[in-house]
Amino acid sequence: MAGMAGRVIVFGATGYTGRLVVESLLAAGVRPTVAGRDPARVRELAERHRLAAATADAARPKTVRALVDEGDVLVSTVGPFTRYGEPAVEAAVDAGAHYVDSTGEADFVRRVFTEFGPRAERKGCALLTAFGYDFVPGNLAGALALREAGDAARRVDIGYFVTGGGRMSSGTRATIAINAGRGAAHLLADRQIRLLPFARRVRSFPVDHHRHPAGLVGGTEPYTLPRIAPGLTDVGVYLGWFGPATHLMRLASYATPLLTRAPGVATALRRVGDRALARTGEGPDEQERARTGTLVVAVAADERDRELATVRLTGANPYDLTGRLIAWAAAALAAGRVQAGGALGPVDAFGLDELVRAAQDAGLHRE
């Protein structure tokens, strides 16, 4: 694997996150092939940066498969991934190409680790799902907390927060709308992956000298952190964007499954999602992004739930961070610096020390 040196292809390059990835790749001296479903928009982006271009559409999986060959790196920013993600990861595995994506969707994360990961391992290619704000910082903070806690650590909880204000991209809004009332969160409990409704569990984290609530989501950490700390029995990932409303979300998690089964509700939610998808490629500009930052907290504890170590990471806007981290991972994969094949986390893919350096370069630092 060390001798691999393939192309980097960005599928979804004309979307909001895709453009940030392309800009970060170019800043790093990597000239990707840009790909998307709209030939005119792809051609305009390619001509602006003098890049190779290709047309592909997730609705036509063969066109996505045609993008990649063995040893290439396929970056996908085409979401929502529960609806449009499969063709890209399937194409990468079939070709024996490395793969990186920008998802934050728990259902898709589980599929990558349980369904596509074993196949990729046999092919010798690496799959790096959710390699942006979701969920690289938590992997890093969790790994650092576990290193400090030592062998006594049995549990690690990770909270994702943002600082400042700011709006979401159109793609993020569409993903939330599409997945409203669907799917499940997950966590590691007693060494087993367990599914629960989103926000069914609420955990508080130390932020700004106060404890702030966060609701259960489903990151990569429950799959990846036990690989580097075999003594772990429990791993939870929580989202703290909603402040006190998190407690209301927990209560709502009991009613949501019943509501979505009511006549007409599922259809109404699908229509809302479809309308949200009609407006993609939009998001906060550079000045807006500068007002919002990343804050991630990891707390390691022993078997009696006594806290052993706490790590806080702060840094760049989540969208900027995502673009830079994905670009770094794609370049590292293309250079053959991955340590294994299959569905991987950032630490088992590249090692903790290299991840620390990459995070710092991307604007993520320990407090």
Short mmCIF file of C-alpha atoms in Angstrom, two decimals:
data_model
loop_
_atom_site.label_atom_id
_atom_site.label_comp_id
_atom_site.label_asym_id
_atom_site.label_seq_id
_atom_site.Cartn_x
_atom_site.Cartn_y
_atom_site.Cartn_z
CA MET A 1 0.00 0.00 0.00
CA ALA A 2 2.91 2.34 0.63
CA GLY A 3 3.65 2.59 -3.09
CA MET A 4 0.16 3.66 -4.15
CA ALA A 5 -0.05 7.05 -5.83
CA GLY A 6 -3.45 7.56 -7.44
CA ARG A 7 -5.64 10.42 -8.52
CA VAL A 8 -7.93 12.32 -6.16
CA ILE A 9 -11.50 12.68 -7.45
CA VAL A 10 -13.96 14.97 -5.67
CA PHE A 11 -17.53 13.82 -6.34
CA GLY A 12 -19.94 16.63 -5.50
CA ALA A 13 -17.25 19.22 -6.20
CA THR A 14 -19.72 21.97 -7.17
CA GLY A 15 -21.63 21.72 -3.88
CA TYR A 16 -20.89 23.88 -0.86
CA THR A 17 -18.70 21.38 1.01
CA GLY A 18 -17.24 20.07 -2.23
CA ARG A 19 -15.96 23.50 -3.18
CA LEU A 20 -14.30 23.88 0.24
CA VAL A 21 -12.59 20.52 -0.23
CA VAL A 22 -11.35 21.49 -3.70
CA GLU A 23 -9.99 24.80 -2.40
CA SER A 24 -8.18 23.01 0.44
CA LEU A 25 -6.70 20.44 -1.93
CA LEU A 26 -5.42 23.16 -4.24
CA ALA A 27 -3.92 25.01 -1.27
CA ALA A 28 -2.08 21.79 -0.39
CA GLY A 29 -0.72 21.43 -3.93
CA VAL A 30 -3.08 18.62 -4.95
CA ARG A 31 -4.93 19.01 -8.25
CA PRO A 32 -8.03 16.85 -8.09
CA THR A 33 -10.44 15.76 -10.77
CA VAL A 34 -13.75 17.49 -10.11
CA ALA A 35 -16.97 15.57 -10.68
CA GLY A 36 -20.69 16.21 -10.33
CA ARG A 37 -24.02 15.74 -12.03
CA ASP A 38 -24.36 19.17 -13.70
CA PRO A 39 -21.96 19.27 -16.68
CA ALA A 40 -22.03 23.07 -16.99
CA ARG A 41 -21.24 23.69 -13.31
CA VAL A 42 -18.52 21.05 -13.29
CA ARG A 43 -16.96 22.48 -16.45
CA GLU A 44 -17.04 26.03 -15.02
CA LEU A 45 -15.29 24.88 -11.81
CA ALA A 46 -12.73 22.86 -13.74
CA GLU A 47 -11.92 25.71 -16.13
CA ARG A 48 -11.58 28.20 -13.27
CA HIS A 49 -8.84 26.08 -11.66
CA ARG A 50 -7.58 24.29 -14.80
CA LEU A 51 -8.57 20.88 -13.48
CA ALA A 52 -9.75 17.66 -15.08
CA ALA A 53 -13.51 17.21 -15.01
CA ALA A 54 -16.01 14.36 -15.13
CA THR A 55 -19.78 14.05 -15.01
CA ALA A 56 -21.41 11.54 -12.67
CA ASP A 57 -24.77 11.22 -10.96
CA ALA A 58 -25.59 9.18 -7.85
CA ALA A 59 -28.90 8.33 -9.51
CA ARG A 60 -26.85 6.49 -12.18
CA PRO A 61 -24.36 4.37 -10.21
CA LYS A 62 -22.45 3.23 -13.29
CA THR A 63 -21.39 6.82 -13.94
CA VAL A 64 -19.96 7.00 -10.42
CA ARG A 65 -18.14 3.70 -10.85
CA ALA A 66 -16.58 5.06 -14.03
CA LEU A 67 -14.87 7.81 -12.03
CA VAL A 68 -12.37 5.59 -10.20
CA ASP A 69 -9.69 2.99 -10.77
CA GLU A 70 -7.67 0.94 -8.34
CA GLY A 71 -5.39 3.10 -6.21
CA ASP A 72 -7.40 6.29 -6.74
CA VAL A 73 -8.94 8.29 -3.90
CA LEU A 74 -12.65 9.05 -4.20
CA VAL A 75 -13.93 11.91 -2.05
CA SER A 76 -17.71 12.13 -1.79
CA THR A 77 -19.59 15.15 -0.50
CA VAL A 78 -22.86 14.09 -2.14
CA GLY A 79 -25.55 13.92 0.50
CA PRO A 80 -27.82 13.23 2.17
CA PHE A 81 -25.77 10.05 2.34
CA THR A 82 -28.65 7.86 3.46
CA ARG A 83 -30.25 8.69 0.10
CA TYR A 84 -27.29 9.29 -2.24
CA GLY A 85 -24.19 7.91 -0.54
CA GLU A 86 -24.15 4.25 -1.53
CA PRO A 87 -23.03 4.57 -5.19
CA ALA A 88 -19.75 6.31 -4.27
CA VAL A 89 -18.64 3.96 -1.50
CA GLU A 90 -19.74 0.97 -3.58
CA ALA A 91 -17.73 2.27 -6.55
CA ALA A 92 -14.62 2.73 -4.39
CA VAL A 93 -14.80 -0.76 -2.90
CA ASP A 94 -15.48 -2.37 -6.27
CA ALA A 95 -12.51 -0.56 -7.83
CA GLY A 96 -10.14 -1.06 -4.91
CA ALA A 97 -9.94 2.72 -4.45
CA HIS A 98 -9.59 4.62 -1.20
CA TYR A 99 -12.64 6.60 -0.06
CA VAL A 100 -13.34 9.66 2.11
CA ASP A 101 -16.70 11.31 2.78
CA SER A 102 -18.28 14.22 4.65
CA THR A 103 -21.32 12.49 6.15
CA GLY A 104 -22.55 12.97 9.68
CA GLU A 105 -25.46 10.53 9.31
CA ALA A 106 -25.45 7.68 11.82
CA ASP A 107 -27.25 5.18 9.59
CA PHE A 108 -24.69 5.63 6.83
CA VAL A 109 -21.76 5.45 9.25
CA ARG A 110 -23.02 2.07 10.46
CA ARG A 111 -23.33 0.79 6.91
CA VAL A 112 -19.76 1.77 6.08
CA PHE A 113 -18.37 -0.06 9.11
CA THR A 114 -20.54 -3.16 9.02
CA GLU A 115 -21.35 -3.65 5.33
CA PHE A 116 -18.62 -2.05 3.23
CA GLY A 117 -15.70 -2.19 5.66
CA PRO A 118 -15.08 -5.96 5.55
CA ARG A 119 -15.16 -5.91 1.74
CA ALA A 120 -12.74 -2.98 1.60
CA GLU A 121 -10.36 -4.77 3.96
CA ARG A 122 -10.24 -7.75 1.61
CA LYS A 123 -9.54 -5.37 -1.30
CA GLY A 124 -6.83 -3.50 0.63
CA CYS A 125 -8.48 -0.08 0.33
CA ALA A 126 -9.34 2.32 3.15
CA LEU A 127 -12.76 3.80 3.84
CA LEU A 128 -12.75 7.01 5.90
CA THR A 129 -16.36 7.95 6.52
CA ALA A 130 -17.45 11.07 8.41
CA PHE A 131 -14.00 12.65 8.08
CA GLY A 132 -14.83 16.26 8.91
CA TYR A 133 -16.27 18.12 11.88
CA ASP A 134 -18.32 14.94 12.06
CA PHE A 135 -16.42 13.00 13.52
CA VAL A 136 -12.67 13.58 13.40
CA PRO A 137 -12.38 15.98 16.38
CA GLY A 138 -14.09 13.51 18.71
CA ASN A 139 -11.78 10.73 17.62
CA LEU A 140 -8.81 12.96 18.34
CA ALA A 141 -10.09 14.28 21.68
CA GLY A 142 -11.14 10.79 22.72
CA ALA A 143 -7.79 9.28 21.82
CA LEU A 144 -5.92 11.98 23.74
CA ALA A 145 -8.15 11.54 26.79
CA LEU A 146 -7.68 7.77 26.67
CA ARG A 147 -3.92 8.13 26.42
CA GLU A 148 -3.93 10.30 29.53
CA ALA A 149 -6.39 8.10 31.43
CA GLY A 150 -4.38 4.95 30.85
CA ASP A 151 -5.51 1.35 31.21
CA ALA A 152 -8.14 2.18 33.85
CA ALA A 153 -10.39 3.86 31.26
CA ARG A 154 -13.59 1.96 30.56
CA ARG A 155 -15.82 4.72 29.24
CA VAL A 156 -15.43 7.79 27.05
CA ASP A 157 -18.12 10.33 26.23
CA ILE A 158 -17.67 12.96 23.54
CA GLY A 159 -19.63 16.18 23.10
CA TYR A 160 -19.73 18.26 19.92
CA PHE A 161 -20.48 21.98 20.27
CA VAL A 162 -20.08 25.18 18.26
CA THR A 163 -19.07 28.62 19.45
CA GLY A 164 -20.55 31.86 18.18
CA GLY A 165 -23.49 32.09 15.82
CA GLY A 166 -23.97 31.17 12.19
CA ARG A 167 -26.22 29.49 9.69
CA MET A 168 -26.12 26.03 8.20
CA SER A 169 -25.40 25.21 4.59
CA SER A 170 -28.30 24.21 2.37
CA GLY A 171 -26.91 20.67 2.30
CA THR A 172 -26.90 20.43 6.09
CA ARG A 173 -30.50 21.66 6.22
CA ALA A 174 -31.53 19.16 3.55
CA THR A 175 -29.87 16.31 5.43
CA ILE A 176 -31.68 17.21 8.64
CA ALA A 177 -34.99 17.47 6.79
CA ILE A 178 -34.53 14.17 4.95
CA ASN A 179 -33.60 12.29 8.12
CA ALA A 180 -36.18 13.88 10.44
CA GLY A 181 -38.02 11.10 12.22
CA ARG A 182 -35.91 8.41 10.55
CA GLY A 183 -32.98 6.25 11.52
CA ALA A 184 -31.32 5.87 14.88
CA ALA A 185 -28.36 6.97 16.90
CA HIS A 186 -25.87 4.43 18.26
CA LEU A 187 -23.39 3.99 21.06
CA LEU A 188 -21.11 1.31 22.46
CA ALA A 189 -22.61 -0.20 25.61
CA ASP A 190 -21.00 -3.17 27.34
CA ARG A 191 -18.81 -3.67 24.27
CA GLN A 192 -21.82 -3.93 21.93
CA ILE A 193 -23.17 -1.42 19.41
CA ARG A 194 -26.65 -0.47 20.57
CA LEU A 195 -29.23 1.57 18.65
CA LEU A 196 -31.37 4.23 20.32
CA PRO A 197 -33.48 7.14 19.07
CA PHE A 198 -31.60 10.40 18.64
CA ALA A 199 -31.24 12.36 21.90
CA ARG A 200 -32.73 9.51 23.93
CA ARG A 201 -29.72 9.90 26.22
CA VAL A 202 -28.49 13.30 27.39
CA ARG A 203 -25.05 13.93 28.83
CA SER A 204 -23.62 17.19 30.17
CA PHE A 205 -20.10 18.39 29.39
CA PRO A 206 -17.84 21.04 30.93
CA VAL A 207 -17.94 24.08 28.64
CA ASP A 208 -16.95 27.63 29.65
CA HIS A 209 -16.94 26.78 33.38
CA HIS A 210 -20.49 25.43 33.13
CA ARG A 211 -21.95 22.08 32.18
CA HIS A 212 -23.91 22.07 28.91
CA PRO A 213 -26.30 19.32 27.76
CA ALA A 214 -25.85 17.30 24.58
CA GLY A 215 -28.04 14.63 23.03
CA LEU A 216 -26.99 11.21 21.73
CA VAL A 217 -26.10 10.95 18.04
CA GLY A 218 -24.10 8.28 16.21
CA GLY A 219 -20.47 8.93 15.33
CA THR A 220 -17.55 6.79 14.24
CA GLU A 221 -16.01 6.83 17.72
CA PRO A 222 -17.99 3.82 19.08
CA TYR A 223 -16.43 1.76 16.28
CA THR A 224 -12.93 3.22 16.23
CA LEU A 225 -11.85 4.13 19.75
CA PRO A 226 -12.06 0.56 21.13
CA ARG A 227 -9.47 -0.42 18.52
CA ILE A 228 -6.88 1.81 20.18
CA ALA A 229 -8.10 1.18 23.76
CA PRO A 230 -9.26 -2.45 24.02
CA GLY A 231 -10.34 -1.98 27.64
CA LEU A 232 -13.18 0.35 26.62
CA THR A 233 -16.67 -0.95 27.27
CA ASP A 234 -18.76 2.19 26.61
CA VAL A 235 -18.46 5.02 24.06
CA GLY A 236 -21.09 7.69 23.49
CA VAL A 237 -21.16 10.65 21.08
CA TYR A 238 -23.40 13.62 21.80
CA LEU A 239 -24.43 16.80 19.97
CA GLY A 240 -24.68 19.99 22.02
CA TRP A 241 -25.97 22.48 19.46
CA PHE A 242 -29.40 22.96 21.02
CA GLY A 243 -28.71 24.02 24.60
CA PRO A 244 -31.59 23.51 27.07
CA ALA A 245 -33.83 22.35 24.19
CA THR A 246 -31.81 19.12 24.25
CA HIS A 247 -33.96 17.93 27.15
CA LEU A 248 -37.11 18.53 25.11
CA MET A 249 -35.55 16.55 22.27
CA ARG A 250 -35.07 13.64 24.65
CA LEU A 251 -38.76 13.72 25.54
CA ALA A 252 -39.68 14.02 21.86
CA SER A 253 -37.62 10.91 21.08
CA TYR A 254 -40.31 8.82 22.76
CA ALA A 255 -43.09 10.26 20.59
CA THR A 256 -41.30 10.55 17.23
CA PRO A 257 -41.52 6.84 16.25
CA LEU A 258 -45.28 6.92 16.87
CA LEU A 259 -45.77 10.19 14.98
CA THR A 260 -43.86 9.05 11.91
CA ARG A 261 -46.12 6.01 11.65
CA ALA A 262 -49.24 8.18 11.66
CA PRO A 263 -51.04 8.52 8.29
CA GLY A 264 -49.57 11.28 6.14
CA VAL A 265 -46.70 12.23 8.45
CA ALA A 266 -44.01 10.26 6.62
CA THR A 267 -45.21 11.67 3.30
CA ALA A 268 -45.16 15.21 4.68
CA LEU A 269 -41.62 14.77 6.01
CA ARG A 270 -40.48 13.40 2.66
CA ARG A 271 -41.94 16.42 0.87
CA VAL A 272 -40.15 18.78 3.24
CA GLY A 273 -36.91 16.95 2.54
CA ASP A 274 -37.42 17.05 -1.20
CA ARG A 275 -38.03 20.81 -1.09
CA ALA A 276 -34.86 21.28 0.95
CA LEU A 277 -32.88 19.29 -1.62
CA ALA A 278 -34.04 21.61 -4.38
CA ARG A 279 -31.74 24.32 -2.95
CA THR A 280 -28.22 22.98 -2.53
CA GLY A 281 -24.75 24.45 -2.91
CA GLU A 282 -25.45 27.43 -0.63
CA GLY A 283 -23.90 28.24 2.73
CA PRO A 284 -22.21 30.82 4.92
CA ASP A 285 -19.51 32.89 3.28
CA GLU A 286 -16.01 33.32 4.66
CA GLN A 287 -16.94 36.23 6.92
CA GLU A 288 -19.93 34.37 8.35
CA ARG A 289 -17.86 31.25 8.95
CA ALA A 290 -15.29 33.29 10.86
CA ARG A 291 -17.93 33.99 13.53
CA THR A 292 -18.49 30.30 14.33
CA GLY A 293 -15.98 27.89 15.80
CA THR A 294 -15.61 24.24 16.78
CA LEU A 295 -15.60 22.98 20.37
CA VAL A 296 -15.33 19.28 21.18
CA VAL A 297 -14.99 17.75 24.64
CA ALA A 298 -13.98 14.17 25.51
CA VAL A 299 -14.26 12.75 29.04
CA ALA A 300 -12.67 9.40 29.95
CA ALA A 301 -13.85 7.57 33.07
CA ASP A 302 -13.17 4.33 34.91
CA GLU A 303 -15.55 1.44 35.62
CA ARG A 304 -17.03 3.34 38.58
CA ASP A 305 -17.65 6.39 36.37
CA ARG A 306 -14.93 8.45 38.02
CA GLU A 307 -13.51 10.98 35.55
CA LEU A 308 -9.88 10.27 34.71
CA ALA A 309 -9.13 12.77 31.94
CA THR A 310 -10.87 15.58 30.05
CA VAL A 311 -9.70 16.99 26.71
CA ARG A 312 -11.15 20.07 25.00
CA LEU A 313 -10.39 20.96 21.40
CA THR A 314 -11.27 24.31 19.86
CA GLY A 315 -10.74 25.76 16.45
CA ALA A 316 -11.95 26.59 13.00
CA ASN A 317 -15.49 26.84 11.69
CA PRO A 318 -16.98 23.35 11.20
CA TYR A 319 -17.25 23.78 7.42
CA ASP A 320 -13.71 25.07 7.01
CA LEU A 321 -12.46 22.31 9.29
CA THR A 322 -14.29 19.70 7.23
CA GLY A 323 -12.81 20.93 3.96
CA ARG A 324 -9.27 20.96 5.34
CA LEU A 325 -9.47 17.57 7.08
CA ILE A 326 -10.93 15.81 4.05
CA ALA A 327 -8.30 17.36 1.80
CA TRP A 328 -5.52 16.25 4.15
CA ALA A 329 -6.89 12.71 4.33
CA ALA A 330 -7.27 12.47 0.55
CA ALA A 331 -3.71 13.66 -0.03
CA ALA A 332 -2.37 11.26 2.59
CA LEU A 333 -4.25 8.35 1.04
CA ALA A 334 -3.04 9.23 -2.45
CA ALA A 335 0.53 9.28 -1.11
CA GLY A 336 0.11 5.80 0.37
CA ARG A 337 0.36 6.88 4.01
CA VAL A 338 -2.61 4.84 5.27
CA GLN A 339 -1.73 2.13 7.80
CA ALA A 340 -4.47 -0.41 7.03
CA GLY A 341 -7.45 -1.30 4.85
CA GLY A 342 -11.17 -1.46 5.63
CA ALA A 343 -13.41 1.03 7.41
CA LEU A 344 -11.04 3.06 9.56
CA GLY A 345 -11.03 5.91 12.02
CA PRO A 346 -8.50 8.72 11.78
CA VAL A 347 -6.24 7.30 14.49
CA ASP A 348 -6.01 3.73 13.23
CA ALA A 349 -5.63 5.07 9.68
CA PHE A 350 -2.78 7.50 10.28
CA GLY A 351 -1.64 7.27 13.90
CA LEU A 352 -2.33 9.68 16.74
CA ASP A 353 0.75 11.85 16.39
CA GLU A 354 0.19 12.48 12.69
CA LEU A 355 -3.47 13.22 13.35
CA VAL A 356 -2.51 15.80 16.00
CA ARG A 357 -0.27 17.57 13.48
CA ALA A 358 -2.91 17.48 10.76
CA ALA A 359 -5.57 18.83 13.11
CA GLN A 360 -3.32 21.71 14.13
CA ASP A 361 -2.67 22.53 10.48
CA ALA A 362 -6.45 22.47 9.91
CA GLY A 363 -7.00 24.92 12.77
CA LEU A 364 -7.99 22.56 15.60
CA HIS A 365 -6.05 22.90 18.85
CA ARG A 366 -6.18 21.65 22.40
CA GLU A 367 -7.17 24.20 25.03
#
